Structure formats: C-alpha cells, structure tokens
mmCIF file of C-alpha atoms in Angstrom:
data_model
loop_
_atom_site.group_PDB
_atom_site.id
_atom_site.type_symbol
_atom_site.label_atom_id
_atom_site.label_comp_id
_atom_site.label_asym_id
_atom_site.label_seq_id
_atom_site.Cartn_x
_atom_site.Cartn_y
_atom_site.Cartn_z
ATOM 1 C CA MET T 29 0.433 36.169 -112.501
ATOM 2 C CA TYR T 30 -2.447 37.803 -110.592
ATOM 3 C CA LYS T 31 -0.309 38.066 -107.406
ATOM 4 C CA VAL T 32 2.519 39.715 -109.343
ATOM 5 C CA PHE T 33 0.129 42.205 -110.924
ATOM 6 C CA ALA T 34 -1.420 43.031 -107.538
ATOM 7 C CA THR T 35 2.028 43.578 -106.022
ATOM 8 C CA LEU T 36 2.945 45.974 -108.826
ATOM 9 C CA LEU T 37 -0.256 47.929 -108.258
ATOM 10 C CA VAL T 38 0.547 48.281 -104.561
ATOM 11 C CA LEU T 39 4.055 49.518 -105.329
ATOM 12 C CA LEU T 40 2.760 52.028 -107.870
ATOM 13 C CA ASN T 41 0.204 53.316 -105.367
ATOM 14 C CA VAL T 42 2.964 53.851 -102.805
ATOM 15 C CA VAL T 43 5.116 55.724 -105.313
ATOM 16 C CA TYR T 44 2.337 57.970 -106.581
ATOM 17 C CA SER T 45 0.708 58.565 -103.192
ATOM 18 C CA THR T 46 3.800 60.317 -101.796
ATOM 19 C CA ALA T 47 4.827 63.618 -103.317
ATOM 20 C CA GLN T 48 8.566 64.116 -103.488
ATOM 21 C CA VAL T 49 10.019 67.471 -102.510
ATOM 22 C CA LYS T 50 12.827 68.700 -104.731
ATOM 23 C CA ASN T 51 15.214 71.377 -103.464
ATOM 24 C CA THR T 52 17.056 73.500 -106.013
ATOM 25 C CA GLN T 53 20.189 75.467 -105.197
ATOM 26 C CA ILE T 54 19.978 79.092 -106.255
ATOM 27 C CA VAL T 55 23.511 80.050 -105.313
ATOM 28 C CA GLU T 56 26.424 79.389 -102.998
ATOM 29 C CA ALA T 57 27.262 82.882 -101.840
ATOM 30 C CA GLU T 58 29.897 84.692 -99.855
ATOM 31 C CA ASN T 59 27.449 87.096 -98.207
ATOM 32 C CA SER T 60 24.860 85.972 -95.675
ATOM 33 C CA GLY T 61 22.129 88.605 -95.917
ATOM 34 C CA ASN T 62 18.477 87.726 -95.525
ATOM 35 C CA VAL T 63 16.747 85.876 -98.359
ATOM 36 C CA SER T 64 13.423 86.798 -99.965
ATOM 37 C CA ILE T 65 11.541 85.300 -102.899
ATOM 38 C CA ALA T 66 8.712 86.374 -105.226
ATOM 39 C CA PHE T 67 6.896 84.907 -108.204
ATOM 40 C CA ASN T 68 4.887 86.307 -111.059
ATOM 41 C CA SER T 69 1.195 85.612 -110.434
ATOM 42 C CA LYS T 70 0.545 85.874 -114.187
ATOM 43 C CA ASN T 71 3.255 83.349 -115.008
ATOM 44 C CA SER T 72 4.432 81.149 -112.136
ATOM 45 C CA GLN T 73 7.426 80.035 -114.219
ATOM 46 C CA TYR T 74 9.030 83.411 -113.470
ATOM 47 C CA LEU T 75 10.624 83.460 -110.003
ATOM 48 C CA THR T 76 12.946 86.017 -108.437
ATOM 49 C CA ALA T 77 15.062 85.798 -105.278
ATOM 50 C CA ALA T 78 17.177 88.314 -103.386
ATOM 51 C CA LEU T 79 20.077 87.609 -101.047
ATOM 52 C CA GLY T 80 21.486 90.800 -99.612
ATOM 53 C CA ASN T 81 22.599 92.898 -102.571
ATOM 54 C CA SER T 82 22.346 90.103 -105.171
ATOM 55 C CA ILE T 83 19.333 89.230 -107.344
ATOM 56 C CA TYR T 84 18.657 85.879 -109.024
ATOM 57 C CA TYR T 85 15.880 84.931 -111.448
ATOM 58 C CA SER T 86 14.375 81.818 -112.998
ATOM 59 C CA ILE T 87 12.218 81.504 -116.115
ATOM 60 C CA ASP T 88 11.525 77.781 -115.793
ATOM 61 C CA GLY T 89 9.686 77.533 -112.494
ATOM 62 C CA GLY T 90 12.812 77.415 -110.348
ATOM 63 C CA ALA T 91 14.569 74.531 -112.130
ATOM 64 C CA THR T 92 17.522 76.764 -113.040
ATOM 65 C CA TRP T 93 18.646 80.182 -111.843
ATOM 66 C CA GLU T 94 20.674 83.070 -113.242
ATOM 67 C CA ARG T 95 22.183 86.052 -111.460
ATOM 68 C CA SER T 96 20.987 89.455 -112.621
ATOM 69 C CA ALA T 97 23.646 91.496 -114.362
ATOM 70 C CA ALA T 98 22.537 94.563 -112.421
ATOM 71 C CA THR T 99 24.921 95.738 -109.728
ATOM 72 C CA PHE T 100 23.846 97.116 -106.379
ATOM 73 C CA PRO T 101 25.762 98.886 -103.607
ATOM 74 C CA ALA T 102 27.035 96.969 -100.601
ATOM 75 C CA GLY T 103 24.225 95.995 -98.267
ATOM 76 C CA GLU T 104 22.787 93.056 -96.388
ATOM 77 C CA HIS T 105 19.163 93.496 -95.373
ATOM 78 C CA SER T 106 16.759 93.625 -98.316
ATOM 79 C CA ALA T 107 13.122 93.073 -99.237
ATOM 80 C CA LEU T 108 11.533 91.862 -102.490
ATOM 81 C CA ILE T 109 7.945 91.689 -103.719
ATOM 82 C CA ALA T 110 6.020 91.216 -106.986
ATOM 83 C CA ASP T 111 2.722 92.905 -107.828
ATOM 84 C CA THR T 112 -0.213 91.365 -109.676
ATOM 85 C CA LYS T 113 1.090 92.668 -113.005
ATOM 86 C CA GLY T 114 4.413 90.884 -112.536
ATOM 87 C CA ASP T 115 6.452 94.013 -111.793
ATOM 88 C CA LEU T 116 9.097 93.630 -109.076
ATOM 89 C CA TYR T 117 10.121 95.975 -106.274
ATOM 90 C CA TYR T 118 13.407 95.543 -104.422
ATOM 91 C CA PHE T 119 14.615 97.475 -101.375
ATOM 92 C CA LEU T 120 18.191 97.416 -100.139
ATOM 93 C CA GLN T 121 19.600 98.756 -96.890
ATOM 94 C CA THR T 122 22.966 100.358 -97.607
ATOM 95 C CA ALA T 123 25.483 102.309 -95.538
ATOM 96 C CA GLU T 124 27.185 104.503 -98.092
ATOM 97 C CA GLY T 125 28.493 107.742 -96.610
ATOM 98 C CA GLY T 126 28.271 106.341 -93.094
ATOM 99 C CA VAL T 127 24.466 106.667 -92.881
ATOM 100 C CA HIS T 128 22.127 103.701 -93.440
ATOM 101 C CA LYS T 129 19.699 104.380 -96.272
ATOM 102 C CA ILE T 130 17.029 102.316 -98.023
ATOM 103 C CA ILE T 131 17.238 102.321 -101.823
ATOM 104 C CA SER T 132 14.267 101.354 -104.036
ATOM 105 C CA TYR T 133 14.630 99.509 -107.371
ATOM 106 C CA THR T 134 12.057 98.263 -109.904
ATOM 107 C CA SER T 135 12.089 95.580 -112.600
ATOM 108 C CA GLY T 136 9.605 94.838 -115.385
ATOM 109 C CA ASP T 137 11.321 91.788 -116.884
ATOM 110 C CA GLY T 138 11.298 89.250 -114.070
ATOM 111 C CA GLY T 139 14.448 90.503 -112.347
ATOM 112 C CA LYS T 140 16.862 90.401 -115.276
ATOM 113 C CA SER T 141 17.378 94.158 -115.308
ATOM 114 C CA TRP T 142 16.658 96.868 -112.753
ATOM 115 C CA SER T 143 16.053 100.607 -112.654
ATOM 116 C CA GLU T 144 18.398 103.125 -111.125
ATOM 117 C CA GLY T 145 18.089 103.206 -107.358
ATOM 118 C CA VAL T 146 15.896 105.819 -105.658
ATOM 119 C CA PRO T 147 16.496 106.713 -101.981
ATOM 120 C CA VAL T 148 13.277 106.233 -100.034
ATOM 121 C CA ASN T 149 13.904 109.187 -97.707
ATOM 122 C CA ALA T 150 16.861 111.030 -99.157
ATOM 123 C CA GLU T 151 16.547 114.101 -96.948
ATOM 124 C CA SER T 152 16.858 112.276 -93.635
ATOM 125 C CA THR T 153 20.199 112.246 -91.801
ATOM 126 C CA LYS T 154 19.059 109.394 -89.535
ATOM 127 C CA ASP T 155 19.707 105.691 -90.074
ATOM 128 C CA GLN T 156 17.053 103.631 -91.866
ATOM 129 C CA VAL T 157 17.275 99.903 -91.162
ATOM 130 C CA ALA T 158 15.439 96.636 -91.980
ATOM 131 C CA PRO T 159 12.993 97.422 -94.821
ATOM 132 C CA SER T 160 9.769 95.423 -95.107
ATOM 133 C CA VAL T 161 7.301 95.738 -97.988
ATOM 134 C CA THR T 162 3.693 94.872 -98.777
ATOM 135 C CA LEU T 163 1.093 95.762 -101.428
ATOM 136 C CA ASP T 164 -2.608 96.531 -101.396
ATOM 137 C CA ASP T 165 -5.156 95.269 -103.928
ATOM 138 C CA LYS T 166 -4.326 98.196 -106.233
ATOM 139 C CA ASN T 167 -0.566 97.450 -106.175
ATOM 140 C CA ASN T 168 0.254 100.481 -104.040
ATOM 141 C CA ILE T 169 3.501 99.882 -102.123
ATOM 142 C CA TYR T 170 3.775 100.159 -98.340
ATOM 143 C CA LEU T 171 7.312 100.209 -96.961
ATOM 144 C CA THR T 172 8.138 100.133 -93.253
ATOM 145 C CA TYR T 173 11.518 100.285 -91.553
ATOM 146 C CA THR T 174 13.170 101.171 -88.257
ATOM 147 C CA GLN T 175 14.632 104.649 -88.028
ATOM 148 C CA PHE T 176 17.516 105.125 -85.597
ATOM 149 C CA ASP T 177 18.796 108.453 -84.351
ATOM 150 C CA LYS T 178 22.112 106.637 -84.735
ATOM 151 C CA TYR T 179 22.687 102.972 -85.576
ATOM 152 C CA ILE T 180 24.098 101.344 -83.358
ATOM 153 C CA SER T 181 24.507 103.558 -80.269
ATOM 154 C CA SER T 182 24.483 103.018 -76.507
ATOM 155 C CA ASP T 183 23.595 106.662 -75.875
ATOM 156 C CA ALA T 184 20.587 106.726 -73.528
ATOM 157 C CA ASN T 185 19.091 109.616 -75.510
ATOM 158 C CA CYS T 186 19.285 107.752 -78.824
ATOM 159 C CA LEU T 187 15.858 106.494 -79.981
ATOM 160 C CA SER T 188 14.414 104.128 -82.601
ATOM 161 C CA HIS T 189 10.957 104.364 -84.222
ATOM 162 C CA VAL T 190 8.805 102.631 -86.854
ATOM 163 C CA GLN T 191 8.427 104.599 -90.089
ATOM 164 C CA LEU T 192 5.920 104.049 -92.916
ATOM 165 C CA THR T 193 6.119 105.453 -96.438
ATOM 166 C CA THR T 194 4.040 104.669 -99.539
ATOM 167 C CA SER T 195 4.410 104.792 -103.321
ATOM 168 C CA SER T 196 2.401 103.907 -106.413
ATOM 169 C CA SER T 197 5.457 103.115 -108.536
ATOM 170 C CA GLY T 198 8.523 102.696 -106.329
ATOM 171 C CA LYS T 199 10.026 105.860 -107.784
ATOM 172 C CA LYS T 200 8.428 108.592 -105.689
ATOM 173 C CA TRP T 201 7.717 108.196 -101.978
ATOM 174 C CA SER T 202 5.412 109.906 -99.512
ATOM 175 C CA ASN T 203 6.679 111.739 -96.451
ATOM 176 C CA PRO T 204 7.294 109.047 -93.818
ATOM 177 C CA GLN T 205 4.835 108.641 -90.951
ATOM 178 C CA GLU T 206 6.079 107.703 -87.494
ATOM 179 C CA LEU T 207 3.838 104.902 -86.217
ATOM 180 C CA SER T 208 5.334 103.791 -82.893
ATOM 181 C CA GLN T 209 4.259 105.803 -79.850
ATOM 182 C CA THR T 210 6.770 104.084 -77.561
ATOM 183 C CA PRO T 211 10.339 104.540 -78.842
ATOM 184 C CA GLY T 212 13.064 101.968 -78.464
ATOM 185 C CA ASN T 213 16.755 102.386 -77.780
ATOM 186 C CA CYS T 214 19.511 102.216 -80.410
ATOM 187 C CA THR T 215 21.553 99.263 -79.179
ATOM 188 C CA ASP T 216 19.773 96.671 -81.378
ATOM 189 C CA ASP T 217 18.589 94.456 -78.520
ATOM 190 C CA HIS T 218 15.185 93.485 -77.099
ATOM 191 C CA ASN T 219 14.578 97.120 -76.096
ATOM 192 C CA THR T 220 14.989 98.332 -79.686
ATOM 193 C CA VAL T 221 12.109 98.798 -82.127
ATOM 194 C CA ALA T 222 12.501 95.930 -84.622
ATOM 195 C CA GLY T 223 10.751 93.912 -87.299
ATOM 196 C CA SER T 224 8.113 96.379 -88.477
ATOM 197 C CA MET T 225 5.769 94.992 -91.115
ATOM 198 C CA ALA T 226 2.579 96.370 -92.682
ATOM 199 C CA VAL T 227 -0.439 94.734 -94.323
ATOM 200 C CA VAL T 228 -3.518 96.163 -96.036
ATOM 201 C CA SER T 229 -6.872 94.401 -95.734
ATOM 202 C CA PHE T 230 -9.384 93.886 -98.566
ATOM 203 C CA ASP T 231 -11.288 96.991 -97.428
ATOM 204 C CA GLY T 232 -8.246 99.271 -97.324
ATOM 205 C CA LYS T 233 -7.641 99.128 -93.575
ATOM 206 C CA GLU T 234 -3.909 99.349 -92.814
ATOM 207 C CA TYR T 235 -2.054 97.523 -90.037
ATOM 208 C CA CYS T 236 1.540 97.447 -88.824
ATOM 209 C CA THR T 237 3.243 95.274 -86.217
ATOM 210 C CA TRP T 238 6.692 95.297 -84.598
ATOM 211 C CA SER T 239 8.615 94.225 -81.479
ATOM 212 C CA ASN T 240 9.870 96.513 -78.727
ATOM 213 C CA GLN T 241 10.755 96.022 -75.061
ATOM 214 C CA ASN T 242 9.700 92.348 -75.104
ATOM 215 C CA LYS T 243 6.259 93.077 -76.542
ATOM 216 C CA ILE T 244 4.585 92.785 -79.927
ATOM 217 C CA TYR T 245 2.726 95.975 -80.853
ATOM 218 C CA LEU T 246 0.097 96.779 -83.471
ATOM 219 C CA ASP T 247 -0.922 100.107 -84.956
ATOM 220 C CA ARG T 248 -3.751 100.578 -87.472
ATOM 221 C CA SER T 249 -5.497 103.101 -89.662
ATOM 222 C CA PHE T 250 -8.940 102.794 -91.230
ATOM 223 C CA ASN T 251 -8.349 105.625 -93.697
ATOM 224 C CA GLY T 252 -4.569 105.679 -94.211
ATOM 225 C CA LYS T 253 -4.224 109.004 -92.435
ATOM 226 C CA ILE T 254 -5.291 108.693 -88.800
ATOM 227 C CA TRP T 255 -3.476 106.052 -86.765
ATOM 228 C CA LEU T 256 -4.035 104.951 -83.169
ATOM 229 C CA THR T 257 -2.918 107.343 -80.455
ATOM 230 C CA ASN T 258 -2.097 104.306 -78.298
ATOM 231 C CA ASP T 259 -0.556 101.256 -79.951
ATOM 232 C CA ILE T 260 -2.108 97.893 -79.105
ATOM 233 C CA ALA T 261 0.212 95.616 -77.109
ATOM 234 C CA ILE T 262 -0.734 92.202 -78.502
ATOM 235 C CA ILE T 263 1.417 89.928 -76.360
ATOM 236 C CA ARG T 264 4.483 89.847 -74.167
ATOM 237 C CA GLN T 265 7.573 88.032 -75.409
ATOM 238 C CA SER T 266 10.191 86.081 -73.469
ATOM 239 C CA GLU T 267 13.130 87.709 -71.724
ATOM 240 C CA GLY T 268 15.271 84.716 -70.774
ATOM 241 C CA CYS T 269 16.808 82.315 -73.267
ATOM 242 C CA ASP T 270 19.983 80.542 -74.330
ATOM 243 C CA GLU T 271 22.001 83.018 -76.403
ATOM 244 C CA ASN T 272 24.179 80.141 -77.588
ATOM 245 C CA VAL T 273 21.124 78.914 -79.482
ATOM 246 C CA THR T 274 19.648 82.205 -80.659
ATOM 247 C CA GLY T 275 22.987 83.868 -81.351
ATOM 248 C CA ASP T 276 21.123 87.103 -80.720
ATOM 249 C CA LYS T 277 20.363 89.602 -77.974
ATOM 250 C CA ARG T 278 16.665 88.794 -78.392
ATOM 251 C CA CYS T 279 14.987 85.621 -77.180
ATOM 252 C CA ALA T 280 12.011 85.899 -79.527
ATOM 253 C CA THR T 281 12.011 86.585 -83.250
ATOM 254 C CA VAL T 282 10.239 89.611 -84.661
ATOM 255 C CA PRO T 283 6.601 89.108 -85.751
ATOM 256 C CA VAL T 284 5.394 88.479 -89.296
ATOM 257 C CA ILE T 285 1.858 89.611 -90.128
ATOM 258 C CA SER T 286 -0.503 88.899 -93.005
ATOM 259 C CA THR T 287 -4.208 89.194 -93.774
ATOM 260 C CA ASP T 288 -6.813 87.289 -95.766
ATOM 261 C CA ARG T 289 -8.004 89.277 -98.807
ATOM 262 C CA SER T 290 -9.617 86.281 -100.508
ATOM 263 C CA LYS T 291 -13.346 85.784 -101.055
ATOM 264 C CA GLY T 292 -13.399 82.929 -98.543
ATOM 265 C CA SER T 293 -14.974 82.526 -95.122
ATOM 266 C CA TYR T 294 -12.041 84.120 -93.270
ATOM 267 C CA LYS T 295 -11.837 87.296 -95.335
ATOM 268 C CA GLY T 296 -10.449 90.183 -93.296
ATOM 269 C CA SER T 297 -8.711 88.010 -90.689
ATOM 270 C CA LEU T 298 -5.304 89.068 -89.384
ATOM 271 C CA TYR T 299 -2.602 86.441 -88.825
ATOM 272 C CA LEU T 300 0.577 86.809 -86.792
ATOM 273 C CA VAL T 301 3.494 84.398 -86.350
ATOM 274 C CA TRP T 302 6.849 84.491 -84.512
ATOM 275 C CA SER T 303 9.042 82.163 -82.465
ATOM 276 C CA ASP T 304 9.574 82.357 -78.726
ATOM 277 C CA TRP T 305 10.802 80.421 -75.697
ATOM 278 C CA MET T 306 7.800 78.705 -74.137
ATOM 279 C CA ARG T 307 9.659 76.012 -72.220
ATOM 280 C CA SER T 308 13.385 75.278 -72.382
ATOM 281 C CA ASP T 309 13.464 75.735 -76.157
ATOM 282 C CA GLN T 310 11.870 77.674 -78.993
ATOM 283 C CA ASP T 311 8.480 77.156 -80.614
ATOM 284 C CA VAL T 312 6.706 78.741 -83.570
ATOM 285 C CA LEU T 313 3.645 80.598 -82.256
ATOM 286 C CA PHE T 314 0.526 81.841 -84.030
ATOM 287 C CA VAL T 315 -2.413 84.091 -83.164
ATOM 288 C CA ARG T 316 -5.244 85.568 -85.252
ATOM 289 C CA SER T 317 -7.759 88.371 -84.969
ATOM 290 C CA HIS T 318 -11.206 88.754 -86.515
ATOM 291 C CA ASN T 319 -11.980 92.224 -85.147
ATOM 292 C CA PHE T 320 -9.299 94.516 -86.578
ATOM 293 C CA GLY T 321 -6.640 93.591 -84.013
ATOM 294 C CA ASP T 322 -8.645 94.536 -80.928
ATOM 295 C CA ASN T 323 -8.611 90.943 -79.671
ATOM 296 C CA TRP T 324 -6.445 87.954 -80.499
ATOM 297 C CA THR T 325 -6.842 84.216 -80.038
ATOM 298 C CA SER T 326 -4.901 82.194 -77.498
ATOM 299 C CA LEU T 327 -1.398 81.113 -78.466
ATOM 300 C CA LEU T 328 -1.271 78.213 -80.891
ATOM 301 C CA LYS T 329 2.002 76.286 -81.166
ATOM 302 C CA ILE T 330 2.503 75.528 -84.857
ATOM 303 C CA ASN T 331 5.254 72.935 -84.714
ATOM 304 C CA ASP T 332 4.177 69.444 -83.626
ATOM 305 C CA VAL T 333 7.720 68.503 -82.550
ATOM 306 C CA GLU T 334 8.268 68.812 -78.796
ATOM 307 C CA ALA T 335 12.066 68.564 -78.629
ATOM 308 C CA GLY T 336 14.603 70.887 -80.210
ATOM 309 C CA HIS T 337 14.209 74.463 -81.435
ATOM 310 C CA GLN T 338 11.773 75.780 -84.033
ATOM 311 C CA TYR T 339 12.478 79.358 -85.054
ATOM 312 C CA SER T 340 12.637 82.239 -87.601
ATOM 313 C CA PRO T 341 9.244 81.653 -89.263
ATOM 314 C CA TRP T 342 7.821 83.481 -92.260
ATOM 315 C CA LEU T 343 4.155 83.700 -93.195
ATOM 316 C CA ALA T 344 2.252 83.914 -96.481
ATOM 317 C CA VAL T 345 -1.450 83.780 -97.399
ATOM 318 C CA ASP T 346 -2.633 82.659 -100.823
ATOM 319 C CA GLN T 347 -5.083 85.464 -101.595
ATOM 320 C CA THR T 348 -6.984 83.317 -104.098
ATOM 321 C CA THR T 349 -7.828 80.609 -101.530
ATOM 322 C CA GLY T 350 -7.190 82.164 -98.125
ATOM 323 C CA TYR T 351 -4.910 79.248 -97.193
ATOM 324 C CA ILE T 352 -2.094 80.035 -94.735
ATOM 325 C CA TYR T 353 1.513 78.840 -95.114
ATOM 326 C CA ILE T 354 4.278 79.178 -92.494
ATOM 327 C CA LEU T 355 7.913 78.277 -93.208
ATOM 328 C CA TYR T 356 10.361 77.752 -90.339
ATOM 329 C CA PHE T 357 13.610 76.137 -89.187
ATOM 330 C CA ASN T 358 13.521 72.977 -87.061
ATOM 331 C CA ARG T 359 16.739 72.203 -85.160
ATOM 332 C CA ASN T 360 16.764 68.852 -83.355
ATOM 333 C CA GLU T 361 18.592 67.923 -80.154
ATOM 334 C CA GLU T 362 21.622 66.736 -82.137
ATOM 335 C CA GLY T 363 21.984 70.191 -83.712
ATOM 336 C CA MET T 364 20.768 69.178 -87.182
ATOM 337 C CA THR T 365 18.348 71.544 -88.909
ATOM 338 C CA ASP T 366 15.539 70.904 -91.407
ATOM 339 C CA ILE T 367 13.024 73.259 -93.000
ATOM 340 C CA TYR T 368 9.360 72.670 -92.262
ATOM 341 C CA MET T 369 6.168 74.191 -93.582
ATOM 342 C CA SER T 370 2.871 74.388 -91.700
ATOM 343 C CA TYR T 371 -0.322 75.034 -93.597
ATOM 344 C CA SER T 372 -3.924 75.725 -92.680
ATOM 345 C CA VAL T 373 -7.064 75.558 -94.817
ATOM 346 C CA ASP T 374 -9.431 76.641 -92.016
ATOM 347 C CA GLY T 375 -8.255 80.152 -91.248
ATOM 348 C CA GLY T 376 -5.613 79.126 -88.730
ATOM 349 C CA SER T 377 -7.828 76.945 -86.513
ATOM 350 C CA SER T 378 -5.540 73.990 -87.206
ATOM 351 C CA PHE T 379 -2.266 73.328 -89.010
ATOM 352 C CA LYS T 380 -0.496 70.406 -90.633
ATOM 353 C CA ASN T 381 3.309 70.180 -90.829
ATOM 354 C CA VAL T 382 5.430 68.843 -93.688
ATOM 355 C CA LYS T 383 9.203 68.756 -94.139
ATOM 356 C CA VAL T 384 10.321 70.620 -97.265
ATOM 357 C CA SER T 385 14.120 70.258 -97.039
ATOM 358 C CA GLU T 386 15.648 67.196 -98.678
ATOM 359 C CA SER T 387 18.471 66.915 -96.161
ATOM 360 C CA ALA T 388 19.387 68.320 -92.759
ATOM 361 C CA PHE T 389 22.294 70.667 -92.104
ATOM 362 C CA LYS T 390 24.219 71.820 -89.063
ATOM 363 C CA THR T 391 24.476 75.502 -88.234
ATOM 364 C CA GLU T 392 25.889 77.198 -85.157
ATOM 365 C CA SER T 393 23.046 79.609 -84.283
ATOM 366 C CA ALA T 394 19.619 80.833 -85.318
ATOM 367 C CA SER T 395 20.668 84.407 -86.040
ATOM 368 C CA ASN T 396 22.609 83.809 -89.252
ATOM 369 C CA VAL T 397 19.910 82.028 -91.279
ATOM 370 C CA SER T 398 16.673 83.271 -92.834
ATOM 371 C CA CYS T 399 13.729 81.972 -94.828
ATOM 372 C CA HIS T 400 10.920 83.411 -96.925
ATOM 373 C CA ILE T 401 7.728 82.134 -98.512
ATOM 374 C CA ALA T 402 5.260 83.404 -101.128
ATOM 375 C CA ALA T 403 1.985 81.849 -102.290
ATOM 376 C CA GLY T 404 -0.638 82.407 -104.968
ATOM 377 C CA LYS T 405 -3.092 80.463 -107.148
ATOM 378 C CA GLY T 406 -2.258 77.189 -105.408
ATOM 379 C CA THR T 407 1.529 77.488 -105.792
ATOM 380 C CA ILE T 408 3.847 77.884 -102.780
ATOM 381 C CA VAL T 409 7.411 79.077 -103.324
ATOM 382 C CA SER T 410 9.917 78.828 -100.451
ATOM 383 C CA ALA T 411 13.552 79.866 -100.030
ATOM 384 C CA TRP T 412 16.006 79.573 -97.163
ATOM 385 C CA THR T 413 19.676 79.953 -96.344
ATOM 386 C CA ARG T 414 21.712 76.943 -95.340
ATOM 387 C CA ILE T 415 25.029 77.678 -93.647
ATOM 388 C CA GLU T 416 27.626 74.970 -93.129
ATOM 389 C CA GLN T 417 31.318 75.434 -92.386
ATOM 390 C CA GLY T 418 31.095 79.130 -93.178
ATOM 391 C CA LYS T 419 29.442 78.631 -96.587
ATOM 392 C CA THR T 420 26.010 80.112 -97.322
ATOM 393 C CA THR T 421 23.792 78.234 -99.760
ATOM 394 C CA VAL T 422 20.369 79.462 -100.840
ATOM 395 C CA LEU T 423 17.869 76.690 -101.561
ATOM 396 C CA THR T 424 14.344 76.855 -102.898
ATOM 397 C CA THR T 425 11.409 74.560 -103.501
ATOM 398 C CA VAL T 426 8.151 74.983 -105.420
ATOM 399 C CA ILE T 427 5.124 73.031 -104.207
ATOM 400 C CA LYS T 428 1.546 72.788 -105.437
ATOM 401 C CA HIS T 429 -1.048 72.902 -102.670
ATOM 402 C CA ASP T 430 -2.775 69.806 -104.036
ATOM 403 C CA ASP T 431 0.457 67.854 -103.451
ATOM 404 C CA LEU T 432 0.710 68.719 -99.746
ATOM 405 C CA ALA T 433 -1.688 65.994 -98.687
ATOM 406 C CA LYS T 434 0.656 63.440 -100.276
ATOM 407 C CA MET T 435 3.695 64.653 -98.347
ATOM 408 C CA LYS T 436 4.947 63.371 -95.012
#
C-alpha cells in the first residue's frame, strides 16, 4: 500500500510541476494583416485583439472571443493599445481615395463598440504607412508612422521619413514632427525608412527607433520639443540573406523598443529587439541601454536553438515588475514553426525560453506572419498568426508569470 501511495504522489508531482499552455483560436480569417493584442489592466478578463481591419474581444480572459459589430474601412496594417483606465485606441492604415491614411478609433467598453474614425493627419496629401502606438504614464498617446512622398515609388526623388504625432484622447492630434534626419527611398526595401516605434520613460524622456539603409537608428527628446540634430546609429543590420526564407526585400526585421517604468532596479533602461542573419540563418537579437541610448550592450542572442530560423519578435515589459517578455517565431530545419517566448527577470542580462504554441505549423515565408505580446501585473497575453494552406488563423494564449518556471 505504501509503494502505491508513493507512486501516486510522484505522478501528482509530475502533473502539477508542469504548467500546460493552452492556445485559443480567436478567428480563422480571410485577411492576413498584422495582429495586435491588448488587455485591461483593471480587469485582465477583458482582452481585445486586432487583425487588419477586424476587432475581436473577450470578457472571460481569452477563453472565448466575439467579433466587434463595428465596421472599418479596408486596410491591413493596424495598431492597438489599452491605457491604464481600460480605454482602447485603434489605428488603421487605409488607402481610400488612393492615398494611404491612418485613422484613429477609440473604445470605452472593451472593444465591443468604437467611435467614428478620425484621420490622424487629414491635411496631408502624402502616404502614411505602418502606424505604431505607445502611451506615457499619464495615458497620453504617441503615434509614429512612415510618411512616403508616394507609396510605393521607384522615383529617385521620392523620400520616406519618420513622423510623430501625439494626442490626449485619440480624437485631436498634434502637428506631426519629422524625426528622421536621413530620409529613405520609397520602394519599401532595406533603403526605406521602416518600423518606427516610440517609447516614453518614467521621467518623460521620449525615444523613437526605426530601420533605414541597413541600420537601426534612435532619436530622443528630453522635453518633447527638441530632438537630436543627428540621429544615433545603434547598430548595422545584415545585407545578405535568403529571400526564400524571409519572403521580403529586407534581411533583418524592424526593431521593437520598450523601456522599464517600474520601481525596480532597472528603472529607465531601454530595451531593443529584432531578428537578423548572424550566420546562415536568423536569430532574435537583443541590446539594452542604461544611459539614454548613448551606449548599448553587446549583442545578445535570445533564442537558445542553434539550427533553423528565429524571427519577427515582439517585446513587452511588465511595468509593475520590470520583467521583459519577447515573443517570436521558431522555424526548424524541416520547415515547421512554433511560437516561443523568452523572458528576463534581471533587466535583460539573461533570458529563459519556453514554447507557447501547442502544435507546430508549416508556412512558406516569414513575411506573412506576425505576433504581438502585452504584459501587466504578472499576466502575459500573446497572439500570433498561423498560416497553413492559404488559411490565416489567429491564436492566443494567456500565461501567469508564476507559471513560467513550471513550463518547458
């Protein structure tokens, strides 16, 4: 009897010592725009996700999802964020009238209903592409995007720049500021300004990063008005890669930046992640700065898998703990892809990797999938697109930080 009881205890310990990841399907969609996800920091049961011009919401912690009845114009690239009050802000890149515009929407009920759209820069006749959004500690909204003289054009005189505009409500926007000193072309390749993203530190200092001409650049302002006269070139990116793998004209993905606004030891740190070709394949790379972006650490490879391709990462910092979370795609040598998450509790000095997808899938290239991650109060919410045989499925998972140590 004692041996049987001991065996049962061992089995129970095995079961309860390993946390099981559960993936929930949000939607099987016809469009394949980028995915983004947000959750209400006041009530983590309320989640919202955007895929192109469609919005989905959950009121039970992601167990079930409904599509918002609101209708939006045709568009693919979008951005979604929730403030500390639970209000949502959604930005959609559209092309009505032949000119790409960014339209702003707000929701106060978890994504069920949305306001009328407001053009971010209605007066401009130039193309606005790839919106990215962040908030400061006072819930002010910072929106960056790439402005093209004409999207997409091979004209040598056509230029692209990073633009920044701000709002306190999402309904009225400031006159855009041009941040990039070095313009890019308009052909949407590695010589085009791409992937702009802003963050605001705990002390109000503003930062913005982007890619252009195989380099990652940073601009900053300590007062929100005066920006650098010479952008900081953080690091050079790769120029040679296998386009059959990337499915893109760029070898490296655009950078994702975040900062630590917590009360922890690493308060004020800047974190930057992207994927690049270091050897004969792609790796997820990470650097950090503790002196306002003047200097950055040596490259740290996040993924602990040597073979295959790891790409398209997204970064989030839990501002209550300062913990860092990075979501990315891992494609093995057989062409099967899983979703992994790296996390750090020591300000990015070291990372641990866990697999968060329940099953692998096969996709043709890295350019037609996307992922997004948000974190707060010990909860990490992830979403990604899974494309098989021409079908796009959006999956999500919700994980508690305390469960990560139990995962493999």
